Every structure is written in structure tokens, then in C-alpha cells.
PDB file with one MODEL, atoms N, CA, C and O in Angstrom:
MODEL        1
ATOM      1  N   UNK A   1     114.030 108.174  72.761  1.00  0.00           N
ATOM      2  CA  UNK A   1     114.211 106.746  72.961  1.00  0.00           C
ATOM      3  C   UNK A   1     115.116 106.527  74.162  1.00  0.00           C
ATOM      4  O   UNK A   1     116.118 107.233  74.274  1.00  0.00           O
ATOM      5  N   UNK A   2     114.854 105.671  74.997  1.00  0.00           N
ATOM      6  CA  UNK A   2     115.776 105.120  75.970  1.00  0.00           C
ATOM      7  C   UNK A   2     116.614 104.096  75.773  1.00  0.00           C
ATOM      8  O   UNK A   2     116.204 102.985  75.437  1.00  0.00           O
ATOM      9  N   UNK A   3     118.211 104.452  76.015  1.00  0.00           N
ATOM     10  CA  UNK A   3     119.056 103.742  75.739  1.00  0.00           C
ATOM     11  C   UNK A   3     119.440 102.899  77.017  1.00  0.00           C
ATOM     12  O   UNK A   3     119.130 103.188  78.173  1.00  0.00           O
ATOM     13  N   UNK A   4     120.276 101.648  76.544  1.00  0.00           N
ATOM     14  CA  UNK A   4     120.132 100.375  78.261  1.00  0.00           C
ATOM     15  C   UNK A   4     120.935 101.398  79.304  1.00  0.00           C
ATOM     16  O   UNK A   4     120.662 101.456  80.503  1.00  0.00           O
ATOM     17  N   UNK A   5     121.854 102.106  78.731  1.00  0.00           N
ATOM     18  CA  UNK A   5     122.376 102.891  80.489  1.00  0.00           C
ATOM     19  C   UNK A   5     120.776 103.974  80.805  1.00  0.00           C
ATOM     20  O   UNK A   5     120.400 104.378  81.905  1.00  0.00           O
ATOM     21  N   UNK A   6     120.450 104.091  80.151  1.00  0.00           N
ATOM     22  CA  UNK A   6     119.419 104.968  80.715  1.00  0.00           C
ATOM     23  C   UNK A   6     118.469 103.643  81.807  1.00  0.00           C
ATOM     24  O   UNK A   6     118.548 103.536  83.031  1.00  0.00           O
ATOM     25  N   UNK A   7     117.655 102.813  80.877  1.00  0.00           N
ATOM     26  CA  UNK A   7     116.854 102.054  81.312  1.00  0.00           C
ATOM     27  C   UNK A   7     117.318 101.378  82.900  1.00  0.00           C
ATOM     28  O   UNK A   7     116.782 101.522  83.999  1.00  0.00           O
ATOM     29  N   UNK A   8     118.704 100.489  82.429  1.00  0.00           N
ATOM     30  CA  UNK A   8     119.429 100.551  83.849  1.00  0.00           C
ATOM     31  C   UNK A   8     118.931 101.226  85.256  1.00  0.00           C
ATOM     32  O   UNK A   8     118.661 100.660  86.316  1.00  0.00           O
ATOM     33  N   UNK A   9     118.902 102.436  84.970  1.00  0.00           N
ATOM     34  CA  UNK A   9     118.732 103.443  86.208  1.00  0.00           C
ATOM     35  C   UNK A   9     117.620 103.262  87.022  1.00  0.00           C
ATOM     36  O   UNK A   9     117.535 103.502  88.226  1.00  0.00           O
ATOM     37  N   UNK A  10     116.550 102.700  86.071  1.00  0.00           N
ATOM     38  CA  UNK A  10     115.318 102.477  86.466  1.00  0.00           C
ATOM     39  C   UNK A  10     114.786 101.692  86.642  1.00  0.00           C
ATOM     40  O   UNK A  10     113.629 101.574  86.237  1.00  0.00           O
ATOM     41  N   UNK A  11     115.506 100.675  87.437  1.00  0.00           N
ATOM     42  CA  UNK A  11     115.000  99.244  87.949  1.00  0.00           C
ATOM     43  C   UNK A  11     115.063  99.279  89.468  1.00  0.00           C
ATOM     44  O   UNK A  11     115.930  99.751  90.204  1.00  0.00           O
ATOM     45  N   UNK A  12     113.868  98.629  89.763  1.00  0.00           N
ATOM     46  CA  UNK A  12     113.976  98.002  91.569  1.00  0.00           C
ATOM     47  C   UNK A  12     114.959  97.259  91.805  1.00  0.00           C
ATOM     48  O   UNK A  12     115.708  96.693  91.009  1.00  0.00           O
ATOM     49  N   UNK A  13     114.954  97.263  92.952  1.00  0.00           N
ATOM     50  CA  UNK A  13     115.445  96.205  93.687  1.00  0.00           C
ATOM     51  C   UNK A  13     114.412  95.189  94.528  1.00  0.00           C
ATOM     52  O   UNK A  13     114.487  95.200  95.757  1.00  0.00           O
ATOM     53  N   UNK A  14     113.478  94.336  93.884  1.00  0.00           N
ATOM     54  CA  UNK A  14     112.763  93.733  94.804  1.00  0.00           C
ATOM     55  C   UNK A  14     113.139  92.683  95.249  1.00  0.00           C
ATOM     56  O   UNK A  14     112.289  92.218  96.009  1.00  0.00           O
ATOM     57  N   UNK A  15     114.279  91.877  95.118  1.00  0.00           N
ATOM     58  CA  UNK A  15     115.444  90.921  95.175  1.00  0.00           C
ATOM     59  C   UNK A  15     115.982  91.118  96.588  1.00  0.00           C
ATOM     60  O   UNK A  15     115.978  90.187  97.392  1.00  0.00           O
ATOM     61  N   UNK A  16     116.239  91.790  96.756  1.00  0.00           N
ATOM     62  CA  UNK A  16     117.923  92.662  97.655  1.00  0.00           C
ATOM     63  C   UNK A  16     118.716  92.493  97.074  1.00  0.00           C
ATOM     64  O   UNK A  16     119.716  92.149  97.704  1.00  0.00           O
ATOM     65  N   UNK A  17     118.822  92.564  96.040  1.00  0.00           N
ATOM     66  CA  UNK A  17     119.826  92.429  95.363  1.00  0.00           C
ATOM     67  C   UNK A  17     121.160  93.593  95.187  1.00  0.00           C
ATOM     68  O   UNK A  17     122.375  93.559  94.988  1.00  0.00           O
ATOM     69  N   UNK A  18     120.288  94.412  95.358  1.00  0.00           N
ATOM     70  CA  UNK A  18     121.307  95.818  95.174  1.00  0.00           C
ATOM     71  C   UNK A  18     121.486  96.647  96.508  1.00  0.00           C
ATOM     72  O   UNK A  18     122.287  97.569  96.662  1.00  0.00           O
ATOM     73  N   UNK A  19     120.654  96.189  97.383  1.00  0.00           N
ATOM     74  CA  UNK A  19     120.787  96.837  98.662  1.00  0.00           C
ATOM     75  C   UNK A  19     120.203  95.840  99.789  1.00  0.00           C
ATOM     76  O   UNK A  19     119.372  95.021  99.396  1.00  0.00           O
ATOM     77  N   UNK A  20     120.645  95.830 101.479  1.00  0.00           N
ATOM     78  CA  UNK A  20     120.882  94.777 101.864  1.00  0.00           C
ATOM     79  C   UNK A  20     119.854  94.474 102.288  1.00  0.00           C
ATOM     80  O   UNK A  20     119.120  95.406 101.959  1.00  0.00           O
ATOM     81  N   UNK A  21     118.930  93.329 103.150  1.00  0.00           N
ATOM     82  CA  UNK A  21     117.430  92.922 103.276  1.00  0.00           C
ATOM     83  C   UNK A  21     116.939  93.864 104.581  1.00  0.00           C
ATOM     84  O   UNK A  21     115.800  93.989 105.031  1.00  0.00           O
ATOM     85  N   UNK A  22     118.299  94.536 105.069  1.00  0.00           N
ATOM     86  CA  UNK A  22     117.647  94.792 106.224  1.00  0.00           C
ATOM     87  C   UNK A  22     117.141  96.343 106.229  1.00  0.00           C
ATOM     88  O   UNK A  22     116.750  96.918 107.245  1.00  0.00           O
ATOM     89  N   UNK A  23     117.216  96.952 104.875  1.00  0.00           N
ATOM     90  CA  UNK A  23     117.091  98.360 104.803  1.00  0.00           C
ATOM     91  C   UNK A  23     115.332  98.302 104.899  1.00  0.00           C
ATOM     92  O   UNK A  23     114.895  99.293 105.484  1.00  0.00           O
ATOM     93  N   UNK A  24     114.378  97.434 104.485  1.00  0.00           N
ATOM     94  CA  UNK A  24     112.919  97.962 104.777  1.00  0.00           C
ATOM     95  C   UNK A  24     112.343  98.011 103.658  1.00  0.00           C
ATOM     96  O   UNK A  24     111.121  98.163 103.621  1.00  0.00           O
ATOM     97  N   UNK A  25     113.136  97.888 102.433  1.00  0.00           N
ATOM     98  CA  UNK A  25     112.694  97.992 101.197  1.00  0.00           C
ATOM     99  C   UNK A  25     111.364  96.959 100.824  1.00  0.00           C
ATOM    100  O   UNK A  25     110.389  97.391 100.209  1.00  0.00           O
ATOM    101  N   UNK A  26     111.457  95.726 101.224  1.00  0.00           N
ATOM    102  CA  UNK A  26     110.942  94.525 101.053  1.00  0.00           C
ATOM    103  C   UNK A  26     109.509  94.715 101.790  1.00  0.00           C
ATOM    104  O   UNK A  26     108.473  94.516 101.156  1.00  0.00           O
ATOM    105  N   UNK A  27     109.487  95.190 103.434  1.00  0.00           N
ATOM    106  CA  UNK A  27     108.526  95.095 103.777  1.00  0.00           C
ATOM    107  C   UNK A  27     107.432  96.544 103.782  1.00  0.00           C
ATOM    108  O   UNK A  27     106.264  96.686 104.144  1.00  0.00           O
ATOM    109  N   UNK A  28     108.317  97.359 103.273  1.00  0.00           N
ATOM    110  CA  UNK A  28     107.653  98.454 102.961  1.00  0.00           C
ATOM    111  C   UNK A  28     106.938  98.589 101.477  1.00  0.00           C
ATOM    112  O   UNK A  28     106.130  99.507 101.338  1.00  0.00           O
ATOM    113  N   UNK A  29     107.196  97.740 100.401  1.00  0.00           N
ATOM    114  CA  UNK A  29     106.774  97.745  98.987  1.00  0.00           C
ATOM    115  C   UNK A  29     105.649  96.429  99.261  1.00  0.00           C
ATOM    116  O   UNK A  29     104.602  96.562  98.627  1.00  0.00           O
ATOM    117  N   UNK A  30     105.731  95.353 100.010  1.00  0.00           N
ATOM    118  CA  UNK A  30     104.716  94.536 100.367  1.00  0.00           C
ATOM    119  C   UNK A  30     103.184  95.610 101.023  1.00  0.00           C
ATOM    120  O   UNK A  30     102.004  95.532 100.680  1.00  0.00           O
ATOM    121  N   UNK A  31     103.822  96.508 102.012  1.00  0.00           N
ATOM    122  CA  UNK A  31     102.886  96.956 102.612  1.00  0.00           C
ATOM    123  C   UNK A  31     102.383  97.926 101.572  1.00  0.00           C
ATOM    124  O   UNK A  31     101.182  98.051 101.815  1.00  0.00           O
ATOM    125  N   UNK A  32     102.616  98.473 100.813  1.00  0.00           N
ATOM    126  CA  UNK A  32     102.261  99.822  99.678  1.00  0.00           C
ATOM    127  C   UNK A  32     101.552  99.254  99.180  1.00  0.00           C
ATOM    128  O   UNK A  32     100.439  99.779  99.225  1.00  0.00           O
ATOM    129  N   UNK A  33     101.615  97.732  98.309  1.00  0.00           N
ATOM    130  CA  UNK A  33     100.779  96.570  97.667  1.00  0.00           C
ATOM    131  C   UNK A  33      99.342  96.207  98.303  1.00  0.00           C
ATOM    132  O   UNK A  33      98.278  96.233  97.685  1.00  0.00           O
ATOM    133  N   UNK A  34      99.536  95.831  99.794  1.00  0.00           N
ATOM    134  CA  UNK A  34      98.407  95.750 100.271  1.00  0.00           C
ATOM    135  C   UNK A  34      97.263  96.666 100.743  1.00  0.00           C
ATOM    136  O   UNK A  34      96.109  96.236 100.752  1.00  0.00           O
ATOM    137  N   UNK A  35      97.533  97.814 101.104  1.00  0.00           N
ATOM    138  CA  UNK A  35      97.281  99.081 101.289  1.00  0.00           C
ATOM    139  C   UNK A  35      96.240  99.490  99.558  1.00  0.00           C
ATOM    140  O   UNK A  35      95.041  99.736  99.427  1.00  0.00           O
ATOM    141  N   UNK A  36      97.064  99.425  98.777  1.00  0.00           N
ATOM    142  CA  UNK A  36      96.410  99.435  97.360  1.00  0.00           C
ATOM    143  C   UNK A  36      95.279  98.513  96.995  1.00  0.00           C
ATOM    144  O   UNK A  36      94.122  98.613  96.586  1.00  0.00           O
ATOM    145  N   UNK A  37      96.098  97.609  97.315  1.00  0.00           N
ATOM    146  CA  UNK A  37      94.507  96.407  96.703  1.00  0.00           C
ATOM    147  C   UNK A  37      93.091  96.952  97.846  1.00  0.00           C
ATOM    148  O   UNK A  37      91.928  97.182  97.516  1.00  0.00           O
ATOM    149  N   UNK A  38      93.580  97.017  98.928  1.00  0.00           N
ATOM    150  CA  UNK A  38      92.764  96.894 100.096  1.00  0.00           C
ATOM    151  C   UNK A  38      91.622  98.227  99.985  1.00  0.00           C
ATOM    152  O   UNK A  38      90.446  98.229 100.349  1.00  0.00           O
ATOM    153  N   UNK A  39      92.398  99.312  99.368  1.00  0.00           N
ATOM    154  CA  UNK A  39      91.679 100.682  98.682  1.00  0.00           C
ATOM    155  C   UNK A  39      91.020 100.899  97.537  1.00  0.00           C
ATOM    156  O   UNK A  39      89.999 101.503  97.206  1.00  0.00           O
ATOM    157  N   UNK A  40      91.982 100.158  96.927  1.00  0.00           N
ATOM    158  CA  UNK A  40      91.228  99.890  94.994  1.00  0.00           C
ATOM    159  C   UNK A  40      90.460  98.617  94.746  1.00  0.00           C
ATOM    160  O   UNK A  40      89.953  98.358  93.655  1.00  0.00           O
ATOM    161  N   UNK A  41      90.372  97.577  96.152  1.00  0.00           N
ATOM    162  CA  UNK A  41      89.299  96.957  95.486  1.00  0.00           C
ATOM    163  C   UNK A  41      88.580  96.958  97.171  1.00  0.00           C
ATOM    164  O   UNK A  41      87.665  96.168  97.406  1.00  0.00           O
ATOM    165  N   UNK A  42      88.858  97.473  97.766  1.00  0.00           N
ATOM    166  CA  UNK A  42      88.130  96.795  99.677  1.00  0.00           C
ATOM    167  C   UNK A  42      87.609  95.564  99.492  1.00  0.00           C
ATOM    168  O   UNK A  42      86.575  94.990  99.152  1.00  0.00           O
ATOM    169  N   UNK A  43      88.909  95.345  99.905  1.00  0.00           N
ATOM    170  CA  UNK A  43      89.431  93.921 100.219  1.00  0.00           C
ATOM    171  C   UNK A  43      89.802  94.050 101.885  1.00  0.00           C
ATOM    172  O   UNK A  43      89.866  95.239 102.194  1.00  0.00           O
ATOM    173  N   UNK A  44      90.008  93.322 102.801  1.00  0.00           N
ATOM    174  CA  UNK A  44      90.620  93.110 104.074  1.00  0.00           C
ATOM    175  C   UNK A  44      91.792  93.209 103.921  1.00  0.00           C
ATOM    176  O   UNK A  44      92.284  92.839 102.855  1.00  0.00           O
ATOM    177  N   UNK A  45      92.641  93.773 105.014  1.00  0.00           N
ATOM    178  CA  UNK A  45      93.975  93.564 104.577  1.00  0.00           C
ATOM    179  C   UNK A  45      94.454  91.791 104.781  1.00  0.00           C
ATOM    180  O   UNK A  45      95.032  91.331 103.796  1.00  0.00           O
ATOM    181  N   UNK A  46      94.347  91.290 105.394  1.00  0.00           N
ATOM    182  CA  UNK A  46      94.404  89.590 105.234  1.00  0.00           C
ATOM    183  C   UNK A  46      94.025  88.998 103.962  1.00  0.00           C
ATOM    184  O   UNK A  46      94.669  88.013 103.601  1.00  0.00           O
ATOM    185  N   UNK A  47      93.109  89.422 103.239  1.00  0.00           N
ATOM    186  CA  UNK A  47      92.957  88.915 101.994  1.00  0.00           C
ATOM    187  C   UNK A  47      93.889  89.905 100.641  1.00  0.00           C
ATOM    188  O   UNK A  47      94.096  89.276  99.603  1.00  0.00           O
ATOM    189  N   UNK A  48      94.305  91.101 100.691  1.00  0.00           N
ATOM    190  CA  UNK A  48      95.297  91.859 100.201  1.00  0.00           C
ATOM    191  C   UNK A  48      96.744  91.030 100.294  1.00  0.00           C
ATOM    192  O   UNK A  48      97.670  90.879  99.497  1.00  0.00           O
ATOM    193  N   UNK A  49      96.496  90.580 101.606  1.00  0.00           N
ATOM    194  CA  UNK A  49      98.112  89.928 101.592  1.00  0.00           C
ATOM    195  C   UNK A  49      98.105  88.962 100.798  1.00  0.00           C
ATOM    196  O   UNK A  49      98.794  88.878  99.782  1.00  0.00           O
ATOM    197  N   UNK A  50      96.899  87.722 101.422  1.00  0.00           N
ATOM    198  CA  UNK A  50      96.862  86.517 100.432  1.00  0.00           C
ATOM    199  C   UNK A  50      96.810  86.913  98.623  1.00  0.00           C
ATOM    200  O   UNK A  50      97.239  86.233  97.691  1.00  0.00           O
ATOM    201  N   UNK A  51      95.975  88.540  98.588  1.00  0.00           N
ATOM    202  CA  UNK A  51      95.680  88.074  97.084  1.00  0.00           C
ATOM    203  C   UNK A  51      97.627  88.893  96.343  1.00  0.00           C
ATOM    204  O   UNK A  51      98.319  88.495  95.407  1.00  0.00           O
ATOM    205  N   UNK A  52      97.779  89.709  97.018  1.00  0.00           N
ATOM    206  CA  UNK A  52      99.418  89.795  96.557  1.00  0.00           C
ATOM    207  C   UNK A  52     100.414  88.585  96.441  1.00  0.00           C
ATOM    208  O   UNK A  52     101.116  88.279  95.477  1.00  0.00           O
ATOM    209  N   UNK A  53     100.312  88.043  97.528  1.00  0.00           N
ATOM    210  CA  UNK A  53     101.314  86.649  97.516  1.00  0.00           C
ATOM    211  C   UNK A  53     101.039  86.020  96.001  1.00  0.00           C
ATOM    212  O   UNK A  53     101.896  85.906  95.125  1.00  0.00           O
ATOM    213  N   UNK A  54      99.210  85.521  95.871  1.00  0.00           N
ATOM    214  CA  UNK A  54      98.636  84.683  95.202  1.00  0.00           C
ATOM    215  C   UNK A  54      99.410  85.055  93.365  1.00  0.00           C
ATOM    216  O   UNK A  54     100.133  84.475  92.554  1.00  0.00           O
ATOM    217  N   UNK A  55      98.693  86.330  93.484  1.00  0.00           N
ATOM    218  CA  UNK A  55      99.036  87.246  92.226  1.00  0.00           C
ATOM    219  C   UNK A  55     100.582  87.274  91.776  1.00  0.00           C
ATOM    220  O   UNK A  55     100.764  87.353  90.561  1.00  0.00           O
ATOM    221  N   UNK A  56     101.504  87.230  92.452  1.00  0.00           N
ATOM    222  CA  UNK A  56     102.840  87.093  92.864  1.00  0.00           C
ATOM    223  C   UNK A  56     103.580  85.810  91.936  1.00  0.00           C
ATOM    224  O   UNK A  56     104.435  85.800  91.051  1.00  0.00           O
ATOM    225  N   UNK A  57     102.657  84.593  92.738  1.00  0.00           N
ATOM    226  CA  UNK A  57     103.054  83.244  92.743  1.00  0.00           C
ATOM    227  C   UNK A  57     103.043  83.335  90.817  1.00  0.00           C
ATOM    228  O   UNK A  57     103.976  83.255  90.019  1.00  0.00           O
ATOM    229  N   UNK A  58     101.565  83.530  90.606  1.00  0.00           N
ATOM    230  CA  UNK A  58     101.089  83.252  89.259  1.00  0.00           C
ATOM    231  C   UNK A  58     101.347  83.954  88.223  1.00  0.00           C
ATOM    232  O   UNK A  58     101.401  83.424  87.114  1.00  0.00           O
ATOM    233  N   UNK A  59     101.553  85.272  88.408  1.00  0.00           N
ATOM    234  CA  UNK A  59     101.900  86.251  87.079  1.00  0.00           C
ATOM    235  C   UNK A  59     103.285  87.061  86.933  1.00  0.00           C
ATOM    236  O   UNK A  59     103.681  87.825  86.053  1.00  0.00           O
ATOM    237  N   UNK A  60     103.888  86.590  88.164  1.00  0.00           N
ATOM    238  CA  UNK A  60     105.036  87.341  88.619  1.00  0.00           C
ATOM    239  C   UNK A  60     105.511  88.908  89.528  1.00  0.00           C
ATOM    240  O   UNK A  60     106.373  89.332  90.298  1.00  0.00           O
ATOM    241  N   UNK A  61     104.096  89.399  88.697  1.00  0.00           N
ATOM    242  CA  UNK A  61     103.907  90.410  90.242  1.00  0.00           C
ATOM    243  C   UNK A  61     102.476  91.056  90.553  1.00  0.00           C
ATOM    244  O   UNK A  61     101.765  90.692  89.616  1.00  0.00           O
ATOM    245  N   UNK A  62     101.886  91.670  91.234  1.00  0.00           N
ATOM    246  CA  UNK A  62     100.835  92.119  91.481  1.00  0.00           C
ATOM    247  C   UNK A  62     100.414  93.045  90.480  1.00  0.00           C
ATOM    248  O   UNK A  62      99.210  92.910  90.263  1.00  0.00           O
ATOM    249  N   UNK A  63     100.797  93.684  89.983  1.00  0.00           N
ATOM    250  CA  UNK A  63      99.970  94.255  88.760  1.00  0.00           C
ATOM    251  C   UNK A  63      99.606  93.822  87.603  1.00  0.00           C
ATOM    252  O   UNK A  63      98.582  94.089  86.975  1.00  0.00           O
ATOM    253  N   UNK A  64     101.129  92.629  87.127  1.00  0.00           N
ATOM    254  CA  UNK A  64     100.307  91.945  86.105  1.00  0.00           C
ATOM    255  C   UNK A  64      99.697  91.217  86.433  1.00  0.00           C
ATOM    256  O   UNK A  64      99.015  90.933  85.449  1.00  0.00           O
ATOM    257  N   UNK A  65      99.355  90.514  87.370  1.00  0.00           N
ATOM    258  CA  UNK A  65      98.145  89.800  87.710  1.00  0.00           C
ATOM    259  C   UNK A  65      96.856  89.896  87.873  1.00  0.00           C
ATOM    260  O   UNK A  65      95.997  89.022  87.764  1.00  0.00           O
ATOM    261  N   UNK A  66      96.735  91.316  88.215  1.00  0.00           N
ATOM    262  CA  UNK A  66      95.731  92.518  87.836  1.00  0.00           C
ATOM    263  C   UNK A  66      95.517  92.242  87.094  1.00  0.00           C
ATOM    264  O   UNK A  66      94.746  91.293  86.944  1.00  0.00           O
ATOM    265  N   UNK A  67      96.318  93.203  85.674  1.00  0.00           N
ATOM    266  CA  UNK A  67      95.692  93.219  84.305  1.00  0.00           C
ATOM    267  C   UNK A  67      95.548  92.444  83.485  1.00  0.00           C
ATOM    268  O   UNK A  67      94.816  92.601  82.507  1.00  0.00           O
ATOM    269  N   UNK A  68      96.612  90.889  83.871  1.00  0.00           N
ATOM    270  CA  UNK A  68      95.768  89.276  83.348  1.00  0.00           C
ATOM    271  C   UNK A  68      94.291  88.973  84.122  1.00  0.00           C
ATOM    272  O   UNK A  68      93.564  88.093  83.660  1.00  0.00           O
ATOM    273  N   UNK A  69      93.992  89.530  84.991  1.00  0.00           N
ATOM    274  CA  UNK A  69      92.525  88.955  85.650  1.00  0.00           C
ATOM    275  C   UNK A  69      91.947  89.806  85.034  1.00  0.00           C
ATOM    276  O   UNK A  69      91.633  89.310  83.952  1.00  0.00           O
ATOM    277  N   UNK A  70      91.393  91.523  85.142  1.00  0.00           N
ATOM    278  CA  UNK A  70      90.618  91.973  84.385  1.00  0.00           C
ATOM    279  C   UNK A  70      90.703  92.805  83.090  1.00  0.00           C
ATOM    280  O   UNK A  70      90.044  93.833  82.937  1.00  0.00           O
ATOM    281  N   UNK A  71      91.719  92.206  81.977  1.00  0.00           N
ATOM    282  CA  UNK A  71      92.101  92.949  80.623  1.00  0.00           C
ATOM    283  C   UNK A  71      92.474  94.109  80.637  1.00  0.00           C
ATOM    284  O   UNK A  71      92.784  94.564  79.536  1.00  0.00           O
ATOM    285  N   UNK A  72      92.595  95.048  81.866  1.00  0.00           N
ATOM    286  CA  UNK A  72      93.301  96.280  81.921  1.00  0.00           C
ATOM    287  C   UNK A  72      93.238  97.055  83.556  1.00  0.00           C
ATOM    288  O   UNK A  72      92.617  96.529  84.479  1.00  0.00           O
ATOM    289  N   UNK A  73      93.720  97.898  83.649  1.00  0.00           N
ATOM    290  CA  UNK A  73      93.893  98.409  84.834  1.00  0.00           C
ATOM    291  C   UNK A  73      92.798 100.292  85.050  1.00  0.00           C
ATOM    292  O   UNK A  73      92.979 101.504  85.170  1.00  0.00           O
ATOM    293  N   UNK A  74      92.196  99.708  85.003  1.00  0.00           N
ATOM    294  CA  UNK A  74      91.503 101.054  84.764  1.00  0.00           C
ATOM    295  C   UNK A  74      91.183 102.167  86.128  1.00  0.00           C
ATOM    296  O   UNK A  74      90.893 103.350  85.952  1.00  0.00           O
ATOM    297  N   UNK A  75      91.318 101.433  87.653  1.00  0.00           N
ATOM    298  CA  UNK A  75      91.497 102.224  88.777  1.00  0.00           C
ATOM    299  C   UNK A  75      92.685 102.887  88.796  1.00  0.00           C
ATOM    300  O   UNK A  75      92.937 103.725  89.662  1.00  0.00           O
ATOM    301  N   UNK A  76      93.826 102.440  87.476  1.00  0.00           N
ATOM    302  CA  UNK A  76      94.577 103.302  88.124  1.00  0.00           C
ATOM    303  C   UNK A  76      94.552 105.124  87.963  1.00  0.00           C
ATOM    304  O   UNK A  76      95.259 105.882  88.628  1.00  0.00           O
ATOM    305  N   UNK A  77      93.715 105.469  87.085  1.00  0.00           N
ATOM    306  CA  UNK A  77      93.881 106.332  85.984  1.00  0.00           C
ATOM    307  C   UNK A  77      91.960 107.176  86.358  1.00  0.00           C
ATOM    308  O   UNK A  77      90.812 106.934  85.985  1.00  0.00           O
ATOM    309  N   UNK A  78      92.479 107.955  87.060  1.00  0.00           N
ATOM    310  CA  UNK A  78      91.535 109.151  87.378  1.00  0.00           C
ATOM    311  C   UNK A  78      90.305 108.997  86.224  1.00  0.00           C
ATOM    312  O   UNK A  78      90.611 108.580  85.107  1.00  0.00           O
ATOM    313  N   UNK A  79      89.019 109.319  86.510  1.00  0.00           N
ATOM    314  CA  UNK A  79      88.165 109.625  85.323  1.00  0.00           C
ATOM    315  C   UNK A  79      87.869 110.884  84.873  1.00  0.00           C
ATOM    316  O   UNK A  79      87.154 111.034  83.883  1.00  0.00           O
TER     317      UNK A  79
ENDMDL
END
């Protein structure tokens, strides 16, 4: 079982909250996002961006917005 100092350890920073805006964190986890959609679904990257932002706005982040649009995530997970 994981206890909260454990769990603690294992949180982002997608805020800046914990480290400052200018380290790259922000635009490098945007770009990993689009890169993904753009591979796991070929998508454009212009529409990757829009559909991250979109997904973002509405579910809070890009994956659950994923798995609220199609009931599970099944590209992620090799066959």
C-alpha cells in the first residue's frame, strides 16, 4: 500500500509550481502530448494541439479526456 509521503513523491509539476516556468517542463510535456495523439490517432500536429488544449479545457487533462470519449484507452497497451 502507498502511504501520502510515498504518494507525495509522485506528483508533477504541471503548474510550475514546484519548479520555475522557465525550466522547459511546460513546453516539453505539451509537445510529448501532441507527438502522442498525432501517432496514436494521425492526427496533424495543429489538430493534436487543438485536440490537447480542447481535451484539457473539458476533462482536465488529455488522457482523461481520452478515456471519457472512448470508454478506455486501449492504444496504450501493446496487443
Amino acid at each position: 500500500m502507498c502511504g501520502p509521503r510515498r504518494a507525495l513523491r509522485h506528483r508533477a509539476d504541471l503548474d510550475d509550481t514546484l519548479y520555475p516556468g522557465n525550466t522547459g517542463i511546460g513546453p516539453a510535456l505539451k509537445r510529448n502530448i501532441d507527438e502522442f495523439l498525432q501517432a496514436k490517432l494521425g492526427v496533424s500536429a495543429e489538430k493534436a494541439a487543438a485536440m490537447r488544449v480542447e481535451l484539457f479545457r473539458t476533462h482536465g487533462s488529455s488522457l482523461a479526456g481520452l478515456i471519457v470519449r472512448s470508454g478506455s484507452f486501449p492504444f496504450l497497451y501493446p496487443a
